[in-house]
Amino acid sequence: LCPVQKIRTRPTMPELMAIIPRFIENPSRLVNLTQSMEEVPGETTAGKHGRGKKRSTIFAGPERNVVCQQIAEQLLESEAVSKFCFTRNVTLPGLCRYDTNDYYELHIDSPFTGGIRSDISFTAFLTPPTEYDGGELQLGLSGSTFVDVKPDAGTLVLYETGLPHRVRAVTRGSRVVMVGWIESAIQDPSTRGVLRDLYSVLDGIDSRFPDTLDHERFRLSSAITSILRVSST
């Protein structure tokens, strides 16, 4: 597992999605570990409305549980994740592989998963993008506009659970990812967006004016703390 990485948001939808590069330090090790794990068809994990929309392989068994629990703990402890999600709880992630011709059609994740309210969905990419064609995670912005996401191995992608999304069919190679859901201490998505903006401004002050603007930094930190206190569920 790797140290906390700074958060980076997409300019097109900064309030809805965030990307954390190098979140998983050695993704190739996790991919290699899957070779000895149990496998089940991915469609067995889809809800009743998702049957027939998903074709992939899901890993199971004790070894998978140990690996995924390590990542769940890293998510809970990550400052970068908390600044986007305001993390309260995390599901045990799922570990899956998309082989050639596998896909997941357009869908919206369930609002409750693994005993928690799923406010933020996440995908951790474990396979280098050069090792497979297709397989982009496509996130819906509005109407028919989608953003393609296919980052480097080890990258964590966070996005609001209510976003429609899909995985394009893999046309070459295999794509291994870890997926799951986070319950936020801030239930209202709009309030989460405001807090993300405030943290972004605070980080900018810390970066550009590390030795000045102490009063402004204090006031901004106080405002963030107050909003967190009154908005936490």
GROMACS .gro file of C-alpha atoms in nm:
model
  233
    1LEU     CA    1   0.000   0.000   0.000
    2CYS     CA    2   0.120   0.352  -0.074
    3PRO     CA    3   0.130   0.685   0.110
    4VAL     CA    4  -0.155   0.934   0.076
    5GLN     CA    5  -0.163   1.096  -0.266
    6LYS     CA    6  -0.296   1.440  -0.348
    7ILE     CA    7  -0.635   1.447  -0.511
    8ARG     CA    8  -0.683   1.553  -0.873
    9THR     CA    9  -1.026   1.633  -1.019
   10ARG     CA   10  -1.144   1.637  -1.379
   11PRO     CA   11  -1.207   1.997  -1.502
   12THR     CA   12  -1.529   1.891  -1.673
   13MET     CA   13  -1.695   1.760  -1.360
   14PRO     CA   14  -1.489   1.850  -1.052
   15GLU     CA   15  -1.779   1.825  -0.813
   16LEU     CA   16  -1.877   1.474  -0.929
   17MET     CA   17  -1.555   1.280  -0.987
   18ALA     CA   18  -1.199   1.268  -0.854
   19ILE     CA   19  -0.888   1.079  -0.961
   20ILE     CA   20  -0.610   0.978  -0.721
   21PRO     CA   21  -0.302   0.853  -0.910
   22ARG     CA   22  -0.076   0.584  -0.760
   23PHE     CA   23  -0.327   0.502  -0.487
   24ILE     CA   24  -0.229   0.135  -0.507
   25GLU     CA   25   0.146   0.104  -0.491
   26ASN     CA   26   0.197  -0.232  -0.664
   27PRO     CA   27  -0.110  -0.312  -0.876
   28SER     CA   28   0.070  -0.584  -1.074
   29ARG     CA   29   0.112  -0.783  -0.751
   30LEU     CA   30  -0.266  -0.781  -0.701
   31VAL     CA   31  -0.324  -0.889  -1.060
   32ASN     CA   32  -0.083  -1.179  -1.014
   33LEU     CA   33  -0.258  -1.284  -0.693
   34THR     CA   34  -0.587  -1.323  -0.880
   35GLN     CA   35  -0.445  -1.620  -1.071
   36SER     CA   36  -0.490  -1.841  -0.764
   37MET     CA   37  -0.830  -1.703  -0.656
   38GLU     CA   38  -1.171  -1.861  -0.703
   39GLU     CA   39  -1.374  -1.728  -0.999
   40VAL     CA   40  -1.749  -1.681  -1.042
   41PRO     CA   41  -1.949  -1.523  -1.329
   42GLY     CA   42  -1.990  -1.148  -1.283
   43GLU     CA   43  -2.360  -1.150  -1.369
   44THR     CA   44  -2.433  -1.332  -1.044
   45THR     CA   45  -2.350  -1.011  -0.854
   46ALA     CA   46  -2.579  -0.789  -1.063
   47GLY     CA   47  -2.920  -0.693  -0.927
   48LYS     CA   48  -3.242  -0.808  -1.092
   49HIS     CA   49  -3.232  -0.509  -1.329
   50GLY     CA   50  -2.870  -0.576  -1.416
   51ARG     CA   51  -2.903  -0.934  -1.532
   52GLY     CA   52  -2.791  -0.968  -1.892
   53LYS     CA   53  -2.616  -0.630  -1.883
   54LYS     CA   54  -2.292  -0.753  -1.727
   55ARG     CA   55  -2.030  -0.999  -1.843
   56SER     CA   56  -1.714  -1.033  -1.636
   57THR     CA   57  -1.537  -1.259  -1.387
   58ILE     CA   58  -1.558  -1.200  -1.012
   59PHE     CA   59  -1.287  -1.325  -0.777
   60ALA     CA   60  -1.382  -1.487  -0.447
   61GLY     CA   61  -1.234  -1.676  -0.156
   62PRO     CA   62  -1.020  -1.608   0.152
   63GLU     CA   63  -0.721  -1.469  -0.037
   64ARG     CA   64  -0.943  -1.219  -0.215
   65ASN     CA   65  -1.095  -1.115   0.118
   66VAL     CA   66  -0.754  -1.042   0.270
   67VAL     CA   67  -0.642  -0.829  -0.025
   68CYS     CA   68  -0.968  -0.637  -0.047
   69GLN     CA   69  -0.976  -0.574   0.328
   70GLN     CA   70  -0.632  -0.411   0.302
   71ILE     CA   71  -0.760  -0.173   0.035
   72ALA     CA   72  -1.076  -0.099   0.237
   73GLU     CA   73  -0.860   0.003   0.533
   74GLN     CA   74  -0.647   0.224   0.308
   75LEU     CA   75  -0.960   0.396   0.179
   76LEU     CA   76  -1.079   0.462   0.534
   77GLU     CA   77  -0.743   0.612   0.634
   78SER     CA   78  -0.674   0.818   0.320
   79GLU     CA   79  -0.687   1.196   0.360
   80ALA     CA   80  -0.726   1.241  -0.016
   81VAL     CA   81  -1.027   1.009  -0.025
   82SER     CA   82  -1.179   1.182   0.277
   83LYS     CA   83  -1.154   1.524   0.113
   84PHE     CA   84  -1.378   1.401  -0.168
   85CYS     CA   85  -1.601   1.153   0.017
   86PHE     CA   86  -1.595   1.262   0.383
   87THR     CA   87  -1.573   0.892   0.453
   88ARG     CA   88  -1.783   0.722   0.718
   89ASN     CA   89  -1.778   0.361   0.600
   90VAL     CA   90  -1.654   0.149   0.311
   91THR     CA   91  -1.780  -0.179   0.165
   92LEU     CA   92  -1.540  -0.467   0.121
   93PRO     CA   93  -1.432  -0.402  -0.240
   94GLY     CA   94  -1.503  -0.645  -0.520
   95LEU     CA   95  -1.221  -0.767  -0.742
   96CYS     CA   96  -1.309  -0.848  -1.102
   97ARG     CA   97  -1.167  -0.913  -1.448
   98TYR     CA   98  -1.303  -0.813  -1.787
   99ASP     CA   99  -1.170  -1.038  -2.062
  100THR     CA  100  -1.209  -0.984  -2.437
  101ASN     CA  101  -1.578  -0.920  -2.524
  102ASP     CA  102  -1.670  -0.859  -2.158
  103TYR     CA  103  -1.866  -0.543  -2.072
  104TYR     CA  104  -2.111  -0.378  -1.833
  105GLU     CA  105  -2.396  -0.189  -1.997
  106LEU     CA  106  -2.532   0.147  -1.881
  107HIS     CA  107  -2.658   0.134  -1.523
  108ILE     CA  108  -2.683   0.323  -1.193
  109ASP     CA  109  -2.547   0.166  -0.875
  110SER     CA  110  -2.781   0.071  -0.592
  111PRO     CA  111  -2.827   0.336  -0.320
  112PHE     CA  112  -2.761   0.070  -0.053
  113THR     CA  113  -2.485  -0.187  -0.086
  114GLY     CA  114  -2.316  -0.418   0.163
  115GLY     CA  115  -2.515  -0.280   0.455
  116ILE     CA  116  -2.426   0.086   0.397
  117ARG     CA  117  -2.571   0.382   0.205
  118SER     CA  118  -2.364   0.401  -0.114
  119ASP     CA  119  -2.290   0.772  -0.169
  120ILE     CA  120  -1.964   0.739  -0.362
  121SER     CA  121  -1.865   0.462  -0.602
  122PHE     CA  122  -1.504   0.381  -0.675
  123THR     CA  123  -1.297   0.189  -0.928
  124ALA     CA  124  -0.929   0.112  -0.872
  125PHE     CA  125  -0.760   0.028  -1.202
  126LEU     CA  126  -0.500  -0.250  -1.167
  127THR     CA  127  -0.408  -0.326  -1.531
  128PRO     CA  128  -0.190  -0.087  -1.738
  129PRO     CA  129  -0.402   0.070  -2.016
  130THR     CA  130  -0.153  -0.054  -2.279
  131GLU     CA  131  -0.240  -0.415  -2.198
  132TYR     CA  132  -0.602  -0.396  -2.313
  133ASP     CA  133  -0.816  -0.218  -2.572
  134GLY     CA  134  -1.163  -0.087  -2.491
  135GLY     CA  135  -1.271  -0.131  -2.130
  136GLU     CA  136  -1.312   0.241  -2.062
  137LEU     CA  137  -1.521   0.342  -1.764
  138GLN     CA  138  -1.774   0.586  -1.909
  139LEU     CA  139  -1.939   0.829  -1.667
  140GLY     CA  140  -2.252   1.018  -1.766
  141LEU     CA  141  -2.243   1.394  -1.724
  142SER     CA  142  -2.583   1.495  -1.858
  143GLY     CA  143  -2.805   1.366  -2.133
  144SER     CA  144  -2.591   1.168  -2.378
  145THR     CA  145  -2.256   1.323  -2.275
  146PHE     CA  146  -2.005   1.080  -2.124
  147VAL     CA  147  -1.647   1.106  -1.999
  148ASP     CA  148  -1.412   0.817  -2.080
  149VAL     CA  149  -1.183   0.710  -1.794
  150LYS     CA  150  -0.891   0.472  -1.858
  151PRO     CA  151  -0.604   0.576  -1.629
  152ASP     CA  152  -0.271   0.422  -1.536
  153ALA     CA  153  -0.259   0.110  -1.320
  154GLY     CA  154  -0.287   0.191  -0.951
  155THR     CA  155  -0.522   0.487  -1.006
  156LEU     CA  156  -0.833   0.526  -0.792
  157VAL     CA  157  -1.140   0.689  -0.949
  158LEU     CA  158  -1.415   0.820  -0.720
  159TYR     CA  159  -1.756   0.935  -0.844
  160GLU     CA  160  -2.100   1.012  -0.710
  161THR     CA  161  -2.302   0.691  -0.697
  162GLY     CA  162  -2.602   0.843  -0.875
  163LEU     CA  163  -2.409   0.893  -1.198
  164PRO     CA  164  -2.510   0.663  -1.486
  165HIS     CA  165  -2.205   0.472  -1.608
  166ARG     CA  166  -2.091   0.172  -1.808
  167VAL     CA  167  -1.781  -0.028  -1.898
  168ARG     CA  168  -1.715  -0.046  -2.269
  169ALA     CA  169  -1.647  -0.390  -2.413
  170VAL     CA  170  -1.287  -0.505  -2.394
  171THR     CA  171  -1.163  -0.584  -2.746
  172ARG     CA  172  -0.810  -0.704  -2.659
  173GLY     CA  173  -0.647  -0.835  -2.344
  174SER     CA  174  -0.790  -0.829  -1.992
  175ARG     CA  175  -0.885  -0.550  -1.752
  176VAL     CA  176  -0.861  -0.615  -1.377
  177VAL     CA  177  -1.021  -0.364  -1.139
  178MET     CA  178  -1.132  -0.331  -0.780
  179VAL     CA  179  -1.473  -0.171  -0.722
  180GLY     CA  180  -1.679  -0.071  -0.421
  181TRP     CA  181  -1.881   0.195  -0.241
  182ILE     CA  182  -1.831   0.453   0.030
  183GLU     CA  183  -2.083   0.596   0.274
  184SER     CA  184  -2.026   0.964   0.338
  185ALA     CA  185  -2.075   1.141   0.669
  186ILE     CA  186  -2.231   1.418   0.455
  187GLN     CA  187  -2.551   1.279   0.305
  188ASP     CA  188  -2.638   1.581   0.088
  189PRO     CA  189  -2.444   1.577  -0.245
  190SER     CA  190  -2.464   1.957  -0.277
  191THR     CA  191  -2.303   2.007   0.063
  192ARG     CA  192  -2.028   1.762  -0.035
  193GLY     CA  193  -1.967   1.974  -0.343
  194VAL     CA  194  -1.938   2.294  -0.139
  195LEU     CA  195  -1.693   2.131   0.100
  196ARG     CA  196  -1.482   2.002  -0.189
  197ASP     CA  197  -1.459   2.353  -0.328
  198LEU     CA  198  -1.356   2.493   0.009
  199TYR     CA  199  -1.088   2.227   0.055
  200SER     CA  200  -0.959   2.305  -0.294
  201VAL     CA  201  -0.924   2.674  -0.204
  202LEU     CA  202  -0.754   2.585   0.125
  203ASP     CA  203  -0.509   2.354  -0.051
  204GLY     CA  204  -0.435   2.635  -0.298
  205ILE     CA  205  -0.354   2.875  -0.016
  206ASP     CA  206  -0.129   2.617   0.151
  207SER     CA  207   0.053   2.558  -0.177
  208ARG     CA  208   0.092   2.917  -0.303
  209PHE     CA  209   0.119   3.106   0.025
  210PRO     CA  210   0.270   2.865   0.280
  211ASP     CA  211   0.414   3.143   0.498
  212THR     CA  212   0.138   3.405   0.475
  213LEU     CA  213  -0.242   3.442   0.484
  214ASP     CA  214  -0.261   3.272   0.821
  215HIS     CA  215  -0.578   3.463   0.913
  216GLU     CA  216  -0.751   3.365   0.589
  217ARG     CA  217  -0.642   3.004   0.632
  218PHE     CA  218  -0.780   2.998   0.986
  219ARG     CA  219  -1.116   3.146   0.881
  220LEU     CA  220  -1.151   2.901   0.594
  221SER     CA  221  -1.062   2.606   0.815
  222SER     CA  222  -1.316   2.723   1.072
  223ALA     CA  223  -1.586   2.745   0.805
  224ILE     CA  224  -1.512   2.393   0.684
  225THR     CA  225  -1.523   2.260   1.040
  226SER     CA  226  -1.856   2.431   1.107
  227ILE     CA  227  -2.016   2.291   0.791
  228LEU     CA  228  -1.889   1.942   0.871
  229ARG     CA  229  -2.026   1.963   1.223
  230VAL     CA  230  -2.378   2.073   1.127
  231SER     CA  231  -2.404   1.858   0.814
  232SER     CA  232  -2.275   1.523   0.941
  233THR     CA  233  -2.544   1.257   0.967
   0.00000   0.00000   0.00000
